[in-house]
Coordinates of C-alpha atoms in Angstrom, one line a residue:
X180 CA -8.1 103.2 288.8
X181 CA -4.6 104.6 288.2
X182 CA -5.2 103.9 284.5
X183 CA -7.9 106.7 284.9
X184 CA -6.2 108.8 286.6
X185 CA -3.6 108.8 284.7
X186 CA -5.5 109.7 281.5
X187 CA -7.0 112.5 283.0
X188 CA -3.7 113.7 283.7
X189 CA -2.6 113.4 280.1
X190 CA -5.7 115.6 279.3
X191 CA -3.8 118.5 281.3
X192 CA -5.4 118.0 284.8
X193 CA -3.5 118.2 288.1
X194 CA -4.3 114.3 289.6
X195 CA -4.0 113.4 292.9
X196 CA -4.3 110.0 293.9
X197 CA -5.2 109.9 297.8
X198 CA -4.8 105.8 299.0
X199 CA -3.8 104.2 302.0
X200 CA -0.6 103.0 300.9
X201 CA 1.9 103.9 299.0
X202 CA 2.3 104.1 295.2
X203 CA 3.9 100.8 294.6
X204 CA 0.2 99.1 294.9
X205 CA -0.3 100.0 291.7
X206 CA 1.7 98.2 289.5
X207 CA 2.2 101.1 287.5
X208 CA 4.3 103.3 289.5
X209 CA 6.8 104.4 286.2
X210 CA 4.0 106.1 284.7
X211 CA 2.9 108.1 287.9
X212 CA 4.6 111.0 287.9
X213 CA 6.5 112.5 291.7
X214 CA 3.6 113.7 293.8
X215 CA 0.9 111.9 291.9
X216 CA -0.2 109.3 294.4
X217 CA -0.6 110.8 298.2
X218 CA -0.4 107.8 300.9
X219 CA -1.7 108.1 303.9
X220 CA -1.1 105.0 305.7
X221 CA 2.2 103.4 306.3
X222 CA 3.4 104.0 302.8
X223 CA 3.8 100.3 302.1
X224 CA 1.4 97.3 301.1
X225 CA 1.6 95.2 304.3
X226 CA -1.3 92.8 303.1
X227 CA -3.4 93.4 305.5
X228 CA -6.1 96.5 305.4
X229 CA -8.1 96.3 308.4
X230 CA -11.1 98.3 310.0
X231 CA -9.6 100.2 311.8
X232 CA -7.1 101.0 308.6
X233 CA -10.6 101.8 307.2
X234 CA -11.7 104.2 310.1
X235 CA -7.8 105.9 309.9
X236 CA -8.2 106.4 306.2
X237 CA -11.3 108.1 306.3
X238 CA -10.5 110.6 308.9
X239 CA -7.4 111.4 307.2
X240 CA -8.8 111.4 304.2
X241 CA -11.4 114.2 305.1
X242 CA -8.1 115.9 306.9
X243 CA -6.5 116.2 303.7
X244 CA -9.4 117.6 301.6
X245 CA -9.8 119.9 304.2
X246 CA -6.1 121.1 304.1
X247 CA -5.5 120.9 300.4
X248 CA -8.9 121.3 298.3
X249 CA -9.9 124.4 296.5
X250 CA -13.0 126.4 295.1
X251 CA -13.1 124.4 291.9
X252 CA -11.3 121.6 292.4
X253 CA -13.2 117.6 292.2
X254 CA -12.9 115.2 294.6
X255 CA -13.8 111.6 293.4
X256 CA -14.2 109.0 296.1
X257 CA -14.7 105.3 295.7
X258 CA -16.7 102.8 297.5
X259 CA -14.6 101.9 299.5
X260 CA -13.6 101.9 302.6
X261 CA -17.5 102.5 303.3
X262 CA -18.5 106.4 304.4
X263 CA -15.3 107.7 301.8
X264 CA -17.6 109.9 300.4
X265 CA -17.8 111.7 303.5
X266 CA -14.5 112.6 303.7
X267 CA -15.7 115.6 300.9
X268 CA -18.8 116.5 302.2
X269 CA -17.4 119.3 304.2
X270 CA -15.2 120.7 301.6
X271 CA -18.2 120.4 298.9
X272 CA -20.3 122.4 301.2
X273 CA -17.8 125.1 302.3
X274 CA -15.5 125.5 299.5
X275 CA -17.7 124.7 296.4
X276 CA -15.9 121.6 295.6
X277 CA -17.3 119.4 293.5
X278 CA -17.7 115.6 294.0
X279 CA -18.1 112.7 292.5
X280 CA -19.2 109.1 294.0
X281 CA -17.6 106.3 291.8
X282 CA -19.2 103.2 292.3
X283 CA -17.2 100.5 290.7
X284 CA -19.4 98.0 293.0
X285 CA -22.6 98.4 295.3
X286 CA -21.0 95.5 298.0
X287 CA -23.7 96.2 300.7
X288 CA -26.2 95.8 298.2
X289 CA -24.6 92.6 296.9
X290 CA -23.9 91.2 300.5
X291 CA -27.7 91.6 301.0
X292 CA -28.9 90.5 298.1
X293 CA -26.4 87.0 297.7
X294 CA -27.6 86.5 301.6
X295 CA -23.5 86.0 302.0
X296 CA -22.4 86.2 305.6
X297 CA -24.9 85.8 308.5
X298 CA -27.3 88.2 311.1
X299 CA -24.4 89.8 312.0
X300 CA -23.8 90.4 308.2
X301 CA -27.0 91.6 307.5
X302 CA -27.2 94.1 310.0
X303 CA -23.9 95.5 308.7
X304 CA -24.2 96.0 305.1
X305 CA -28.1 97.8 305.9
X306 CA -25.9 100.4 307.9
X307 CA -23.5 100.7 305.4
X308 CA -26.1 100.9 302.8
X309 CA -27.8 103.7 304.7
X310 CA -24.1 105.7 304.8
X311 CA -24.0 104.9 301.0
X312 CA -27.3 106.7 300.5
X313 CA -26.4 109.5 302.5
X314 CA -23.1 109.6 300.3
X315 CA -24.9 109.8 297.2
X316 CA -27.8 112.2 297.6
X317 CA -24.9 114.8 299.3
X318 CA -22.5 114.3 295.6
X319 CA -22.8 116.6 292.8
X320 CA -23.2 113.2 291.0
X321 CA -22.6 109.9 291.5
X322 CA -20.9 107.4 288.5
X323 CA -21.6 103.9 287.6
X324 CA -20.5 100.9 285.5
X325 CA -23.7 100.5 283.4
X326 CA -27.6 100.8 283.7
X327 CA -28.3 97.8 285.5
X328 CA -26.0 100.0 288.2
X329 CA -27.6 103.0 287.7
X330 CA -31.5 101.3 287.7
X331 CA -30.4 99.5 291.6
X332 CA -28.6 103.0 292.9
X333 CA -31.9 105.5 292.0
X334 CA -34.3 102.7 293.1
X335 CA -32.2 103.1 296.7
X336 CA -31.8 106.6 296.3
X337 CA -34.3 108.5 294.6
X338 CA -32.3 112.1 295.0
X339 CA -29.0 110.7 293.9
X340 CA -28.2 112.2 290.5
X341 CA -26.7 109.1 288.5
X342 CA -24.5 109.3 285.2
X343 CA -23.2 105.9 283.5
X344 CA -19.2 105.6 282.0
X345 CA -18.5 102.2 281.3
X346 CA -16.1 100.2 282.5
X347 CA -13.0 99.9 280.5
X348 CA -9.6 98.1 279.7
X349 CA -6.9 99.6 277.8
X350 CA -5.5 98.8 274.6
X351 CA -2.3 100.3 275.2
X352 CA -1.6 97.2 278.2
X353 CA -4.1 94.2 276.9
X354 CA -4.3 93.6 273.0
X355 CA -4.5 90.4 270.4
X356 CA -0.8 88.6 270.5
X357 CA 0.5 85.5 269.1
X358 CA -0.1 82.7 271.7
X359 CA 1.0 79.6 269.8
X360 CA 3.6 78.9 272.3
X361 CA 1.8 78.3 274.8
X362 CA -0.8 76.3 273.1
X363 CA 2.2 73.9 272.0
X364 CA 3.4 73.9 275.8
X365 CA 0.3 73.0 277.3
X366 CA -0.8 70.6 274.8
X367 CA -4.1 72.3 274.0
X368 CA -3.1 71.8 270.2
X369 CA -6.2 72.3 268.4
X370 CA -8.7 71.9 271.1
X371 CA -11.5 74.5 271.9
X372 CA -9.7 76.0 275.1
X373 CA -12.4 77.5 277.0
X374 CA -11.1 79.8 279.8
X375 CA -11.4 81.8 283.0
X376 CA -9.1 84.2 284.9
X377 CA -8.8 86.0 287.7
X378 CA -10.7 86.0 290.9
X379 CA -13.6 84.1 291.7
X380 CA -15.3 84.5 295.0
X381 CA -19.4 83.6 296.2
X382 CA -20.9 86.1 293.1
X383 CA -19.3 83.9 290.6
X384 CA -20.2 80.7 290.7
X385 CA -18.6 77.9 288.9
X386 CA -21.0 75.2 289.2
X387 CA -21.8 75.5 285.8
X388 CA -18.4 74.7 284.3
X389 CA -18.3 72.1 286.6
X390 CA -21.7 70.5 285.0
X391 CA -20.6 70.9 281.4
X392 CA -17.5 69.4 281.8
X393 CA -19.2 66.8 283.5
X394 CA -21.3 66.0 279.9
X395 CA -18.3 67.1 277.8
X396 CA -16.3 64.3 279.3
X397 CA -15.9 62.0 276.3
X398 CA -15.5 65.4 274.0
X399 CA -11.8 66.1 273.1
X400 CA -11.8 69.0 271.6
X401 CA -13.1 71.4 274.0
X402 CA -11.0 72.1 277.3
X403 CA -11.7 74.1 280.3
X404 CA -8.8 76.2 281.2
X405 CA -8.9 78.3 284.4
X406 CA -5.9 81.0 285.8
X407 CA -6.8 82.4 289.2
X408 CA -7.4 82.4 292.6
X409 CA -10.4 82.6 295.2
X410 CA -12.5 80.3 296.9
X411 CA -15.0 79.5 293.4
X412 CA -11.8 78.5 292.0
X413 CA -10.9 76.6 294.6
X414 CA -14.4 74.6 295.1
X415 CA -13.8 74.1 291.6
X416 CA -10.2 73.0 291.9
X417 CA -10.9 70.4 293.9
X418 CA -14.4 68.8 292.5
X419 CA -13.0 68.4 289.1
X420 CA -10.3 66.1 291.0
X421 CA -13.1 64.3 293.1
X422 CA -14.4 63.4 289.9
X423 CA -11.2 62.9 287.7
X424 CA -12.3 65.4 285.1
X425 CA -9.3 66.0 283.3
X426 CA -10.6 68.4 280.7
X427 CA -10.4 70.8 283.4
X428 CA -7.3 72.5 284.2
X429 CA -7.3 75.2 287.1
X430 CA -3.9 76.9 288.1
X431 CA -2.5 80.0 289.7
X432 CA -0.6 81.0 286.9
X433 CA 1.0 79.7 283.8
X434 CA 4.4 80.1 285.0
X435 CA 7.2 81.4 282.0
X436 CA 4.8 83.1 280.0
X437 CA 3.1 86.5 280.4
X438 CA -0.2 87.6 281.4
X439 CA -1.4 88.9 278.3
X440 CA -0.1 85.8 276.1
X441 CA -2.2 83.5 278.6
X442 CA -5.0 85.3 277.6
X443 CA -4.8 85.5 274.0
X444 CA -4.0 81.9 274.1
X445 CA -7.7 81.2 274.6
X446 CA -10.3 80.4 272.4
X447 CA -13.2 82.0 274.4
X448 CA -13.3 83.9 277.6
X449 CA -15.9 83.3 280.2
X450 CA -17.4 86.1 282.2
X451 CA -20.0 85.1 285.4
X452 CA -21.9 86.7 287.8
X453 CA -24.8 85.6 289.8
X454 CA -28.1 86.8 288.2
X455 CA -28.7 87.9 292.1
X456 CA -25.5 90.3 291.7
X457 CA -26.6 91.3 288.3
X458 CA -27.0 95.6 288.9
X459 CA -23.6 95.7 292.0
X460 CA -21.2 95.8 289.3
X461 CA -20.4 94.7 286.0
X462 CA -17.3 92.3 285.1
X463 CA -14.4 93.9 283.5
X464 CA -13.4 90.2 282.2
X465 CA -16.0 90.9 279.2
X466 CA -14.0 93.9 278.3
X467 CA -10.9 91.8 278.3
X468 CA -12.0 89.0 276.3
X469 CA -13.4 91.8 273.6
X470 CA -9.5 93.8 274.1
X471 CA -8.0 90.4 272.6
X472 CA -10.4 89.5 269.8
X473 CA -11.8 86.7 271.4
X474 CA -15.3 85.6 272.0
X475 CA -17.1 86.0 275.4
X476 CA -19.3 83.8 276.8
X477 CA -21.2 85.4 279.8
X478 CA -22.8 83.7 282.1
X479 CA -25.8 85.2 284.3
X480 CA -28.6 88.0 283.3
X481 CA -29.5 89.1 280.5
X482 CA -30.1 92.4 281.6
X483 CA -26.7 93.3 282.9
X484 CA -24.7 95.9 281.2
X485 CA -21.9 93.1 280.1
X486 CA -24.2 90.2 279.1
X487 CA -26.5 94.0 276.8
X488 CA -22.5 95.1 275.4
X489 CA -22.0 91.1 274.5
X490 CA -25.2 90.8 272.6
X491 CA -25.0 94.6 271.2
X492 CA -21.2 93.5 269.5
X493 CA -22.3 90.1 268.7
X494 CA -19.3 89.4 270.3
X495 CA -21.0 86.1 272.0
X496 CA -23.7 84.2 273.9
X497 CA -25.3 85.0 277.0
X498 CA -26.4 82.1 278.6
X499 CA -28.2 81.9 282.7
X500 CA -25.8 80.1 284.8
X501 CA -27.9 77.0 285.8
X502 CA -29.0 76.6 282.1
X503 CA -26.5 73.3 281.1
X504 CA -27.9 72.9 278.1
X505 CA -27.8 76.2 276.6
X506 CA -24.2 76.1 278.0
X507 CA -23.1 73.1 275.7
X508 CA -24.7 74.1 272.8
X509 CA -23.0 77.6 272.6
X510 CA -19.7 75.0 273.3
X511 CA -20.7 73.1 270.3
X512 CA -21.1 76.0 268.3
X513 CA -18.2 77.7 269.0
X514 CA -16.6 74.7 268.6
X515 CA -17.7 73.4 265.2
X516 CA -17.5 76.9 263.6
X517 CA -13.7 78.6 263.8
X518 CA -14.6 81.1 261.2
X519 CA -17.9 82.4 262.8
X520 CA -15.5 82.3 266.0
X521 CA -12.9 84.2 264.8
X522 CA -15.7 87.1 263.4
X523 CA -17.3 87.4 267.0
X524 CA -13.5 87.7 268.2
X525 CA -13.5 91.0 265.5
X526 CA -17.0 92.0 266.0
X527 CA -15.8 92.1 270.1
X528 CA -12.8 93.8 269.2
X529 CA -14.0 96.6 266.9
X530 CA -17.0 97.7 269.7
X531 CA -14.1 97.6 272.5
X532 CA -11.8 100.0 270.6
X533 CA -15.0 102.1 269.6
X534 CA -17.1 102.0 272.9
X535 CA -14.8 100.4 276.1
X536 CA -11.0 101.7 275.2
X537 CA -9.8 103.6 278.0
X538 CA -9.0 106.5 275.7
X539 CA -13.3 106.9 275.1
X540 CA -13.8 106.5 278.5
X541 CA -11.2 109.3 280.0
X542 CA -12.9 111.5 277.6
X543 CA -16.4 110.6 278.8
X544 CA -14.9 111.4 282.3
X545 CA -13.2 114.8 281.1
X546 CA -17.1 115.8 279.7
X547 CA -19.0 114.8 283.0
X548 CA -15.5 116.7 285.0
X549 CA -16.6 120.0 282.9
X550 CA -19.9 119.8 282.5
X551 CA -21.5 118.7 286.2

């Protein structure tokens, strides 16, 4: 979000970025400039964020708007913590402030409609869905990931005016570079290296890897390579041992190189989300694969606004994540044809800097800033 920010402050806006803690979260704190994030909790990251965090935030939130915003200004609120969007209401009302809902993921929506979590669950996310509603028929409009986003928020809230900019990723931090070294180090060597990274929680399941691994068993060339954290990772972590597949490799992180050589040491990126999720967000990791020329392989719908870009760059396959076969064979192929490969890598690369770059996408935000 700070990447955002920030490039609506090199288009000559005054930014303020209003979190919980301080600046430091960010990772990016060198390129924020005095006075440019605002914390209002205790100014550090202590790890832990909890409700009543949440509750503090957004009263002090609203406090500050209500202290600091003026006729003209725009106030854009994320999703969460839940009810943020409230914290503007007033100030939209009384001082002509504009705002803007930013919906980066619908996670009542996608509690309700993975069934994660119990009654108690259940009960929670329809109230927070029903404070999400009232949040976006009261914003001037509200801003989403894709269509599949924009097709789920207008079917829960008919009155909500809803305006799609795409994710993004930005050139300027994740680009091709040469990753032989680490191909040496690991002793991937000429293998298909097949990989995942990041977080992996209940929307993206693994069991497909899993399964294809399973059949690729006797097949040395391709690898499944997987850098990250959460409990899909995990599950999957710990089956491959159970069943001694060693063309599976899950880790952290690839200790003494850097992130951005790890990635562009891979042959193909996965991206997965449940088909059930498909419409509560839209994963960046397609973004990233077409950021360093490689191929993406996307697992889930067909209909989401990842698997459509995928298919629209010909940057990749789209395949349903219980569909093994289908699986393999875009393996084989990928395997069996490096130059077809490497022009999907392009193809990917060329749409990214043309469509997803963060430089198009602050100046799709500057346009929806003037004109709404």
């Amino acid at each position: 979000m700070l990447e955002l920010a920030l490039a609506i402050q090199r288009a000559g806006q005054d930014v303020k970025i209003i979190s919980w803690t301080g600046p430091g979260q960010f990772g990016m704190l060198d390129l924020a400039g005095p006075g440019t994030v605002v914390p209002l909790g205790p100014g550090s990251d202590s790890g832990r964020y909890t409700s009543m965090d949440r509750a503090t935030f957004l009263v002090k939130a609203a406090l500050y708007l209500w202290n600091n915003a003026q006729r003209g200004d725009s106030v854009v609120t994320l999703e969460d913590p839940t009810a943020l969007g409230l914290a503007a209401v007033p100030v939209r009302w009384r001082r002509k402030v504009k705002h803007y809902t930013y919906l980066m993921d619908l996670q009542s929506i996608q509690y309700l409609s993975l069934h994660h979590g119990g009654l108690r669950s259940a009960v929670i996310n329809r109230i927070r869905r029903e404070l999400d509603r009232f949040t976006w028929r009261s914003s001037d409009a509200v801003v989403v990931l894709g269509e599949c986003m924009k097709t789920i928020v207008q079917s829960v809230e008919s009155c909500a005016r809803v305006e799609v900019i795409p994710i993004w990723q930005d050139s300027s931090r994740i680009h091709p570079v040469e990753a032989g070294g680490i191909r040496q180090a690991l002793g991937t060597g000429d293998k298909l290296v097949v990989m995942y990274h990041g977080h992996a929680t209940y929307r993206q399941p693994m069991n497909l890897i899993l399964a294809a691994a399973e059949e690729l068993r006797a097949d040395s060339g391709i690898t499944f390579s997987v850098v990250g954290n959460g409990p899909s990772v995990d599950w999957l972590k710990q089956s491959a041992a159970e069943r001694k597949l060693t063309n599976i490799d899950v880790q952290a992180s690839v200790d003494k190189f850097d992130f951005l050589t790890v990635l562009s040491s891979a042959d193909v990126h996965l991206a997965i989300l449940d088909e059930r999720a498909t419409g509560t967000c839209v994963p960046s990791k397609t973004y990233t694969a077409m950021a360093v020329g490689k191929p993406c392989l996307y697992l889930g719908a067909e209909y989401g606004q990842a698997a459509m870009d995928v298919t629209a760059a010909r940057s990749g396959y789209v395949v349903a994540t219980d569909d093994l076969r289908g699986f393999v064979a875009c393996l084989h192929e990928l395997s069996n044809n490096e130059a077809d490969r490497l022009q999907m890598g392009q193809r990917g690369l060329e749409y990214f800097t043309r469509e997803r770059d963060l430089a198009v996408i602050g100046e799709k935000w500057m346009d929806l800033l003037v004109s709404v």
